[in-house]
Tab-separated table of C-alpha atoms and ligand atoms in Angstrom:
chain	number	residue	atom	x	y	z
A	58	MET	CA	-17.047	0.929	29.309
A	59	LYS	CA	-14.886	-0.055	26.345
A	60	PRO	CA	-16.516	-1.997	23.509
A	61	SER	CA	-15.747	-5.732	23.521
A	62	VAL	CA	-13.800	-7.554	20.840
A	63	ILE	CA	-12.669	-11.139	20.294
A	64	LEU	CA	-9.015	-11.726	19.353
A	65	TYR	CA	-8.230	-15.168	17.885
A	66	LYS	CA	-4.572	-14.700	16.957
A	67	SER	CA	-1.521	-13.758	19.031
A	68	LEU	CA	-0.301	-10.208	18.485
A	69	PRO	CA	3.069	-8.614	19.279
A	70	ASP	CA	2.887	-7.033	22.767
A	71	ASP	CA	2.763	-3.428	21.561
A	72	LEU	CA	-0.110	-4.199	19.164
A	73	GLN	CA	-2.012	-6.078	21.859
A	74	ARG	CA	-1.653	-2.964	24.041
A	75	ARG	CA	-2.848	-0.748	21.178
A	76	LEU	CA	-5.936	-2.938	20.822
A	77	GLU	CA	-6.536	-2.955	24.588
A	78	ALA	CA	-6.349	0.850	24.703
A	79	HIS	CA	-9.542	0.916	22.622
A	80	PHE	CA	-11.357	-2.286	23.516
A	81	SER	CA	-12.012	-4.852	26.189
A	82	VAL	CA	-10.288	-7.860	24.574
A	83	THR	CA	-11.161	-11.535	25.013
A	84	LYS	CA	-8.385	-13.703	23.593
A	85	VAL	CA	-9.387	-17.161	22.335
A	86	PRO	CA	-7.255	-19.864	20.652
A	87	ASN	CA	-9.580	-20.377	17.650
A	88	LEU	CA	-13.190	-20.035	16.497
A	89	ASP	CA	-14.222	-23.697	16.977
A	90	ALA	CA	-17.774	-24.379	18.191
A	91	ASP	CA	-16.298	-25.566	21.486
A	92	THR	CA	-14.415	-22.276	22.003
A	93	VAL	CA	-17.531	-20.271	21.160
A	94	GLN	CA	-19.567	-22.286	23.649
A	95	LYS	CA	-16.990	-21.837	26.437
A	96	ASN	CA	-16.892	-18.062	25.830
A	97	ALA	CA	-20.550	-17.628	24.907
A	98	ASP	CA	-21.042	-14.264	26.656
A	99	ALA	CA	-17.898	-12.736	25.153
A	100	PHE	CA	-18.961	-13.813	21.644
A	101	LYS	CA	-22.512	-12.591	22.259
A	102	ASN	CA	-21.343	-9.108	23.299
A	103	ALA	CA	-18.417	-8.614	20.905
A	104	VAL	CA	-18.686	-5.788	18.369
A	105	GLY	CA	-15.357	-6.688	16.743
A	106	LEU	CA	-13.458	-9.823	15.689
A	107	LEU	CA	-9.735	-9.907	14.849
A	108	GLY	CA	-7.516	-12.770	13.707
A	109	SER	CA	-6.686	-14.901	10.692
A	110	SER	CA	-7.119	-18.238	8.914
A	111	GLU	CA	-10.242	-19.439	10.778
A	112	LYS	CA	-13.586	-19.940	9.091
A	113	VAL	CA	-16.114	-17.144	9.706
A	114	ASP	CA	-19.496	-18.430	8.559
A	115	ALA	CA	-23.197	-17.962	9.266
A	116	ALA	CA	-23.131	-20.454	12.146
A	117	LEU	CA	-20.454	-18.423	13.941
A	118	LEU	CA	-22.158	-15.118	13.165
A	119	ASP	CA	-25.400	-16.415	14.673
A	120	ASN	CA	-23.531	-16.518	18.004
A	121	MET	CA	-22.343	-12.914	17.570
A	122	PRO	CA	-25.493	-10.752	17.309
A	123	ALA	CA	-23.666	-7.522	18.336
A	124	LEU	CA	-20.856	-7.889	15.766
A	125	ARG	CA	-20.203	-4.818	13.590
A	126	ALA	CA	-16.739	-5.407	12.131
A	127	THR	CA	-14.293	-8.236	11.448
A	128	SER	CA	-10.634	-7.669	10.682
A	129	THR	CA	-8.490	-10.349	9.072
A	130	ILE	CA	-4.679	-10.398	9.176
A	131	SER	CA	-4.517	-11.373	5.507
A	132	VAL	CA	-5.416	-10.032	2.104
A	133	GLY	CA	-7.331	-13.178	1.080
A	134	TYR	CA	-10.792	-13.549	2.628
A	135	ASP	CA	-12.088	-16.774	1.081
A	136	ASN	CA	-12.532	-18.165	4.614
A	137	PHE	CA	-15.252	-15.560	5.245
A	138	ASP	CA	-18.874	-15.982	4.176
A	139	VAL	CA	-19.159	-12.466	2.762
A	140	ASP	CA	-22.875	-12.852	1.946
A	141	ALA	CA	-23.579	-13.780	5.565
A	142	LEU	CA	-21.589	-10.722	6.710
A	143	ASN	CA	-23.472	-8.487	4.280
A	144	ASP	CA	-26.854	-9.849	5.420
A	145	ARG	CA	-25.944	-8.864	8.997
A	146	ARG	CA	-24.312	-5.556	7.947
A	147	VAL	CA	-20.933	-6.586	9.370
A	148	LEU	CA	-17.866	-4.882	7.857
A	149	LEU	CA	-14.927	-6.983	6.656
A	150	MET	CA	-11.475	-5.364	6.755
A	151	HIS	CA	-8.288	-6.910	5.285
A	152	THR	CA	-4.592	-6.105	4.735
A	153	PRO	CA	-3.836	-5.532	1.050
A	154	THR	CA	-0.617	-3.605	0.189
A	155	ALA	CA	1.107	-4.457	3.528
A	156	LEU	CA	2.234	-7.777	2.044
A	157	THR	CA	2.344	-7.202	-1.716
A	158	GLU	CA	6.108	-6.850	-2.192
A	159	THR	CA	6.964	-9.713	0.153
A	160	VAL	CA	4.626	-12.137	-1.612
A	161	ALA	CA	6.083	-11.110	-4.982
A	162	ASP	CA	9.525	-11.939	-3.546
A	163	THR	CA	8.208	-15.379	-2.531
A	164	LEU	CA	6.919	-15.974	-6.062
A	165	MET	CA	10.347	-15.069	-7.450
A	166	ALA	CA	11.944	-17.438	-4.905
A	167	LEU	CA	9.652	-20.257	-6.106
A	168	ILE	CA	10.479	-19.507	-9.746
A	169	LEU	CA	14.225	-19.477	-9.123
A	170	SER	CA	14.310	-22.463	-6.801
A	171	SER	CA	12.219	-24.690	-9.053
A	172	ALA	CA	14.040	-23.717	-12.265
A	173	ARG	CA	17.521	-23.973	-10.748
A	174	ARG	CA	16.598	-26.959	-8.537
A	175	VAL	CA	17.959	-25.104	-5.512
A	176	VAL	CA	16.267	-27.198	-2.832
A	177	GLU	CA	16.956	-30.529	-4.516
A	178	VAL	CA	20.686	-29.957	-5.111
A	179	ALA	CA	21.209	-28.351	-1.686
A	180	GLU	CA	19.773	-31.535	-0.168
A	181	ARG	CA	22.225	-33.568	-2.254
A	182	VAL	CA	25.115	-31.511	-0.878
A	183	LYS	CA	23.906	-32.121	2.687
A	184	ALA	CA	23.573	-35.831	1.908
A	185	GLY	CA	27.277	-35.972	0.936
A	186	GLU	CA	26.595	-36.580	-2.764
A	187	TRP	CA	28.817	-33.695	-3.966
A	188	THR	CA	31.956	-35.748	-4.378
A	189	LYS	CA	33.154	-34.507	-7.779
A	190	GLY	CA	32.463	-31.733	-10.295
A	191	ILE	CA	28.762	-31.731	-11.109
A	192	GLY	CA	27.378	-32.830	-14.488
A	193	PRO	CA	24.204	-32.167	-16.488
A	194	ASP	CA	22.115	-34.305	-14.144
A	195	TRP	CA	22.476	-31.452	-11.583
A	196	PHE	CA	21.792	-28.646	-14.069
A	197	GLY	CA	18.665	-26.503	-14.019
A	198	THR	CA	17.034	-24.240	-16.588
A	199	ASP	CA	17.423	-20.493	-17.111
A	200	VAL	CA	14.935	-17.995	-15.725
A	201	HIS	CA	16.179	-14.764	-17.321
A	202	HIS	CA	14.592	-13.848	-20.646
A	203	LYS	CA	12.084	-16.711	-20.474
A	204	THR	CA	8.386	-15.842	-20.835
A	205	ILE	CA	6.434	-15.458	-17.616
A	206	GLY	CA	2.645	-15.916	-17.635
A	207	ILE	CA	0.942	-14.306	-14.646
A	208	VAL	CA	-2.604	-15.404	-13.875
A	209	GLY	CA	-4.083	-12.672	-11.650
A	210	MET	CA	-2.671	-9.212	-12.455
A	211	GLY	CA	-3.726	-7.554	-9.186
A	212	ARG	CA	-1.473	-5.937	-6.598
A	213	ILE	CA	0.837	-8.953	-6.265
A	214	GLY	CA	0.731	-9.842	-9.962
A	215	LEU	CA	1.941	-6.325	-10.772
A	216	ALA	CA	4.783	-6.545	-8.249
A	217	LEU	CA	5.809	-9.888	-9.773
A	218	ALA	CA	5.694	-8.438	-13.285
A	219	GLN	CA	7.961	-5.607	-12.123
A	220	ARG	CA	10.556	-8.090	-10.843
A	221	ALA	CA	10.323	-10.290	-13.935
A	222	HIS	CA	10.529	-7.411	-16.415
A	223	PHE	CA	13.193	-5.190	-14.839
A	224	GLY	CA	15.154	-7.834	-12.925
A	225	PHE	CA	15.146	-10.758	-15.328
A	226	GLY	CA	14.328	-9.322	-18.767
A	227	MET	CA	11.321	-11.651	-19.039
A	228	PRO	CA	8.529	-11.003	-21.547
A	229	VAL	CA	5.299	-10.805	-19.488
A	230	LEU	CA	1.956	-12.340	-20.493
A	231	TYR	CA	-0.981	-12.080	-18.142
A	232	ASN	CA	-4.553	-13.134	-17.707
A	233	ALA	CA	-7.062	-11.272	-15.551
A	234	ARG	CA	-10.703	-10.365	-16.020
A	235	ARG	CA	-9.731	-6.960	-17.343
A	236	GLN	CA	-6.755	-5.351	-19.028
A	237	HIS	CA	-4.306	-3.528	-16.758
A	238	LYS	CA	-2.904	-0.444	-18.436
A	239	GLU	CA	-0.224	-0.024	-15.780
A	240	ALA	CA	1.165	-3.513	-16.527
A	241	ASP	CA	1.053	-2.900	-20.266
A	242	GLU	CA	2.771	0.473	-20.046
A	243	ARG	CA	5.341	-0.138	-17.299
A	244	PHE	CA	6.276	-3.750	-18.021
A	245	ASN	CA	5.358	-4.090	-21.692
A	246	ALA	CA	2.989	-6.846	-20.540
A	247	ARG	CA	0.454	-8.465	-22.889
A	248	HIS	CA	-3.082	-9.273	-21.743
A	249	CYS	CA	-4.248	-12.570	-23.274
A	250	ASP	CA	-6.751	-15.359	-22.774
A	251	LEU	CA	-5.816	-18.209	-20.468
A	252	ASP	CA	-5.255	-20.724	-23.293
A	253	THR	CA	-2.724	-18.460	-25.021
A	254	LEU	CA	-0.899	-17.906	-21.745
A	255	LEU	CA	-0.789	-21.640	-20.992
A	256	GLN	CA	0.571	-22.422	-24.444
A	257	GLU	CA	3.213	-19.683	-24.581
A	258	ALA	CA	4.531	-19.221	-21.035
A	259	ASP	CA	7.679	-20.891	-19.710
A	260	PHE	CA	6.551	-20.065	-16.162
A	261	VAL	CA	2.818	-20.175	-15.436
A	262	CYS	CA	2.338	-18.280	-12.162
A	263	SER	CA	-0.994	-18.276	-10.357
A	264	ILE	CA	-1.652	-15.505	-7.851
A	265	LEU	CA	-5.442	-15.656	-7.902
A	266	PRO	CA	-7.924	-15.312	-5.069
A	267	LEU	CA	-10.130	-18.344	-4.376
A	268	THR	CA	-13.666	-17.706	-5.654
A	269	ASP	CA	-16.426	-19.812	-7.205
A	270	GLU	CA	-14.942	-18.877	-10.606
A	271	THR	CA	-11.316	-19.753	-9.804
A	272	ARG	CA	-11.855	-23.013	-7.887
A	273	HIS	CA	-10.017	-25.801	-9.810
A	274	LEU	CA	-9.247	-23.375	-12.647
A	275	PHE	CA	-6.071	-25.392	-13.238
A	276	GLY	CA	-7.019	-28.985	-14.047
A	277	ALA	CA	-5.938	-31.758	-16.414
A	278	ALA	CA	-6.956	-29.810	-19.531
A	279	GLU	CA	-4.942	-26.741	-18.479
A	280	PHE	CA	-1.778	-28.724	-17.639
A	281	ALA	CA	-2.084	-30.531	-20.996
A	282	LYS	CA	-1.974	-27.166	-22.778
A	283	MET	CA	1.288	-26.077	-21.118
A	284	LYS	CA	4.702	-26.684	-22.661
A	285	SER	CA	6.387	-29.878	-21.461
A	286	SER	CA	9.221	-27.583	-20.296
A	287	ALA	CA	6.818	-25.311	-18.367
A	288	ILE	CA	7.155	-24.695	-14.658
A	289	PHE	CA	3.916	-24.132	-12.733
A	290	ILE	CA	3.968	-21.787	-9.744
A	291	ASN	CA	1.111	-21.254	-7.296
A	292	ALA	CA	1.096	-18.796	-4.396
A	293	GLY	CA	-2.579	-17.783	-4.624
A	294	ARG	CA	-4.758	-20.465	-3.061
A	295	GLY	CA	-4.383	-24.251	-3.189
A	296	GLN	CA	-7.988	-24.904	-4.203
A	297	VAL	CA	-7.452	-22.990	-7.449
A	298	VAL	CA	-5.586	-26.121	-8.582
A	299	ASP	CA	-6.853	-29.666	-8.974
A	300	GLU	CA	-3.900	-31.171	-7.111
A	301	ASN	CA	-4.466	-34.718	-8.418
A	302	ALA	CA	-4.334	-33.379	-11.966
A	303	LEU	CA	-1.122	-31.485	-11.143
A	304	ILE	CA	0.500	-34.624	-9.715
A	305	ALA	CA	-0.540	-36.611	-12.803
A	306	ALA	CA	0.870	-33.924	-15.136
A	307	LEU	CA	4.184	-33.839	-13.254
A	308	LYS	CA	4.474	-37.634	-13.241
A	309	ALA	CA	3.618	-37.919	-16.941
A	310	GLY	CA	6.143	-35.209	-17.884
A	311	GLU	CA	3.365	-33.005	-19.264
A	312	ILE	CA	5.008	-30.157	-17.353
A	313	HIS	CA	8.580	-29.921	-16.089
A	314	ALA	CA	8.271	-28.845	-12.441
A	315	ALA	CA	6.182	-26.978	-9.874
A	316	GLY	CA	6.816	-24.454	-7.111
A	317	LEU	CA	3.987	-24.308	-4.604
A	318	ASP	CA	3.306	-22.185	-1.526
A	319	VAL	CA	-0.352	-23.180	-1.125
A	320	PHE	CA	-2.205	-26.498	-1.205
A	321	GLU	CA	-5.708	-27.905	-1.295
A	322	GLN	CA	-5.219	-29.121	2.270
A	323	GLU	CA	-2.975	-27.167	4.653
A	324	PRO	CA	-0.776	-28.191	6.353
A	325	LEU	CA	0.109	-30.462	3.417
A	326	PRO	CA	-0.333	-34.050	4.646
A	327	MET	CA	2.829	-36.180	4.658
A	328	SER	CA	0.872	-38.703	2.550
A	329	SER	CA	0.717	-36.220	-0.371
A	330	GLU	CA	2.389	-37.571	-3.487
A	331	LEU	CA	3.703	-34.048	-4.130
A	332	LEU	CA	6.286	-34.706	-1.429
A	333	THR	CA	7.677	-37.687	-3.325
A	334	LEU	CA	8.386	-35.729	-6.515
A	335	PRO	CA	11.920	-34.270	-6.814
A	336	ASN	CA	10.681	-31.635	-9.274
A	337	VAL	CA	8.342	-30.052	-6.719
A	338	VAL	CA	9.333	-27.250	-4.345
A	339	ALA	CA	6.747	-27.187	-1.552
A	340	LEU	CA	6.673	-24.278	0.908
A	341	PRO	CA	4.449	-24.009	4.009
A	342	HIS	CA	2.323	-21.013	2.914
A	343	ILE	CA	5.091	-18.495	3.646
A	344	GLY	CA	4.077	-15.907	1.037
A	345	SER	CA	4.005	-13.016	3.513
A	346	ALA	CA	6.013	-14.665	6.289
A	347	THR	CA	8.782	-12.208	7.105
A	348	HIS	CA	9.100	-10.532	10.509
A	349	GLU	CA	8.607	-7.090	9.001
A	350	THR	CA	5.604	-7.914	6.857
A	351	ARG	CA	3.774	-10.034	9.406
A	352	TYR	CA	4.190	-7.190	11.917
A	353	ASN	CA	2.895	-4.648	9.402
A	354	MET	CA	-0.074	-6.872	8.571
A	355	ALA	CA	-0.987	-7.265	12.251
A	356	ALA	CA	-0.615	-3.502	12.832
A	357	THR	CA	-2.803	-2.788	9.801
A	358	ALA	CA	-5.438	-5.246	11.040
A	359	VAL	CA	-5.516	-3.622	14.502
A	360	ASP	CA	-5.844	-0.156	12.959
A	361	ASN	CA	-8.475	-1.465	10.531
A	362	LEU	CA	-10.636	-2.692	13.421
A	363	ILE	CA	-10.264	0.567	15.341
A	364	ASP	CA	-11.106	2.530	12.178
A	365	ALA	CA	-14.049	0.354	11.177
A	366	LEU	CA	-15.639	0.553	14.603
A	367	ASN	CA	-15.242	4.343	14.397
A	368	GLY	CA	-16.922	4.450	10.984
A	369	LYS	CA	-13.678	5.043	9.020
A	370	ILE	CA	-13.651	2.645	6.089
A	371	GLU	CA	-11.997	4.601	3.275
A	372	LYS	CA	-9.341	1.909	2.872
A	373	ASN	CA	-8.951	-1.848	3.362
A	374	CYS	CA	-12.679	-2.542	3.492
A	375	VAL	CA	-14.071	-5.433	1.427
A	376	ASN	CA	-17.762	-4.522	1.799
A	377	PRO	CA	-18.070	-0.756	2.432
A	378	GLN	CA	-21.652	-0.835	1.121
A	379	VAL	CA	-22.918	-2.380	4.383
A	380	LYS	CA	-21.937	0.621	6.530
B	541	NDP	N1	0.734	-17.389	-0.446
B	541	NDP	C1	0.460	-16.386	0.365
B	541	NDP	O1	0.941	-16.324	1.496
B	541	NDP	C2	-0.443	-15.294	-0.091
B	541	NDP	C3	-1.443	-15.528	-0.996
B	541	NDP	N2	-2.249	-14.507	-1.404
B	541	NDP	C4	-3.316	-14.780	-2.372
B	541	NDP	O2	-3.130	-13.920	-3.483
B	541	NDP	C5	-4.392	-13.408	-3.872
B	541	NDP	C6	-4.219	-12.142	-4.701
B	541	NDP	O3	-3.817	-11.060	-3.887
B	541	NDP	P1	-3.776	-9.564	-4.511
B	541	NDP	O4	-2.892	-9.526	-5.692
B	541	NDP	O5	-3.521	-8.640	-3.380
B	541	NDP	O6	-5.309	-9.441	-4.977
B	541	NDP	P2	-5.964	-8.492	-6.068
B	541	NDP	O7	-7.412	-8.461	-5.746
B	541	NDP	O8	-5.202	-7.216	-6.152
B	541	NDP	O9	-5.732	-9.272	-7.444
B	541	NDP	C7	-6.463	-10.380	-7.824
B	541	NDP	C8	-6.297	-10.584	-9.326
B	541	NDP	O10	-6.948	-11.813	-9.684
B	541	NDP	C9	-7.727	-11.574	-10.832
B	541	NDP	N3	-8.866	-12.478	-10.928
B	541	NDP	C10	-9.847	-12.682	-10.019
B	541	NDP	N4	-10.720	-13.592	-10.487
B	541	NDP	C11	-10.276	-13.965	-11.714
B	541	NDP	C12	-10.726	-14.875	-12.705
B	541	NDP	N5	-11.840	-15.588	-12.521
B	541	NDP	N6	-10.009	-15.008	-13.844
B	541	NDP	C13	-8.891	-14.279	-14.034
B	541	NDP	N7	-8.394	-13.405	-13.120
B	541	NDP	C14	-9.086	-13.241	-11.986
B	541	NDP	C15	-8.196	-10.132	-10.702
B	541	NDP	O11	-8.614	-9.723	-11.982
B	541	NDP	P3	-9.074	-8.219	-12.319
B	541	NDP	O12	-7.810	-7.417	-12.153
B	541	NDP	O13	-9.501	-8.269	-13.713
B	541	NDP	O14	-10.113	-7.875	-11.318
B	541	NDP	C16	-6.928	-9.478	-10.171
B	541	NDP	O15	-6.080	-9.158	-11.250
B	541	NDP	C17	-5.142	-13.251	-2.547
B	541	NDP	O16	-6.528	-13.204	-2.727
B	541	NDP	C18	-4.695	-14.482	-1.791
B	541	NDP	O17	-5.550	-15.562	-2.083
B	541	NDP	C19	-2.074	-13.236	-0.943
B	541	NDP	C20	-1.108	-12.971	-0.025
B	541	NDP	C21	-0.221	-13.977	0.502
B	542	LIG	O1	-2.448	-16.053	2.230
B	542	LIG	C1	-2.297	-15.014	2.792
B	542	LIG	C2	-3.126	-13.867	2.632
B	542	LIG	O2	-2.773	-12.805	3.205
B	542	LIG	O3	-4.173	-13.958	1.972
């Protein structure tokens, strides 16, 4: 008999078949308590769990005593209680590298669209406001040769630095817990403390994971340190930013604009004041959302689960020590 797994995300047909070749698959719409209760036996017997975005905590794990591996279709895993997984010796697999370049492209898109006001002026064209040659009130600011400050010089931070340095001639500052020789050598990047980065960067770009240390890292004090011409970009996690402080800084002109792919609450509620500000570009968490990359992420996650349940955890494993 094939081992049982729970799938809580739709997969392309060929990947679903690949999963079914190895496992007996129970597909569920989400991991809500109600869903778990309705499928109690399947959750009780499952050795694997595959999906994305749902919370995987101790309460869920208590209903899955046979679980040996979870596989998330994402690189971020802040929605997993890793301590609870470790306590139960459950492996956590994720999809770094599959999405790195695409997310760096999204960051560049946010930088360009907020500096050049792409969304705002395109809306004006659609609204019929382009009736004569445009004047300074439609102008944006340059991106090339401005200083970029990257907070989080991991896989995606490096790919962003590459674009900024080679594509746009931008001096690169970065903050991370440690110095990254590759960034220094390849992109002439300068490691600095957060305050220096905030004070010197024209674009402050956050691509941090959400952890206890990074939660609300950007608050009123940090926005106050930025240049009034600075543009703040966030494609890491929404909770890394105190959104009320960001709104206040934008309204007070403490910073010039923001380009955001992630928010404290997702989907972003229509009541959010961010949606009323013309100098905000708000995207619906599309960092990795291309057909190619989402397919590659799903394929990686399927392979990760097959590998993990066969004891192969050389790559893409968050907690190999529990094996
Ligand atoms: N918008 C979207 O759709 C997407 C968002 N993401 C988000 O981007 C995050 C980063 O992904 P990726 O680049 O692959 O991850 P990495 O683990 O490769 O990089 C994370 C970086 O953050 C740094 N960092 C962590 N904690 C701190 C801290 N307290 N202070 C300063 N720097 C810190 C790390 O520092 P050090 O190098 O010193 O360890 C590292 O440089 C993901 O965790 C996810 O949340 C990812 C994909 C898509
Ligand atoms: O936010 C997306 C991820 O892969 O993490």
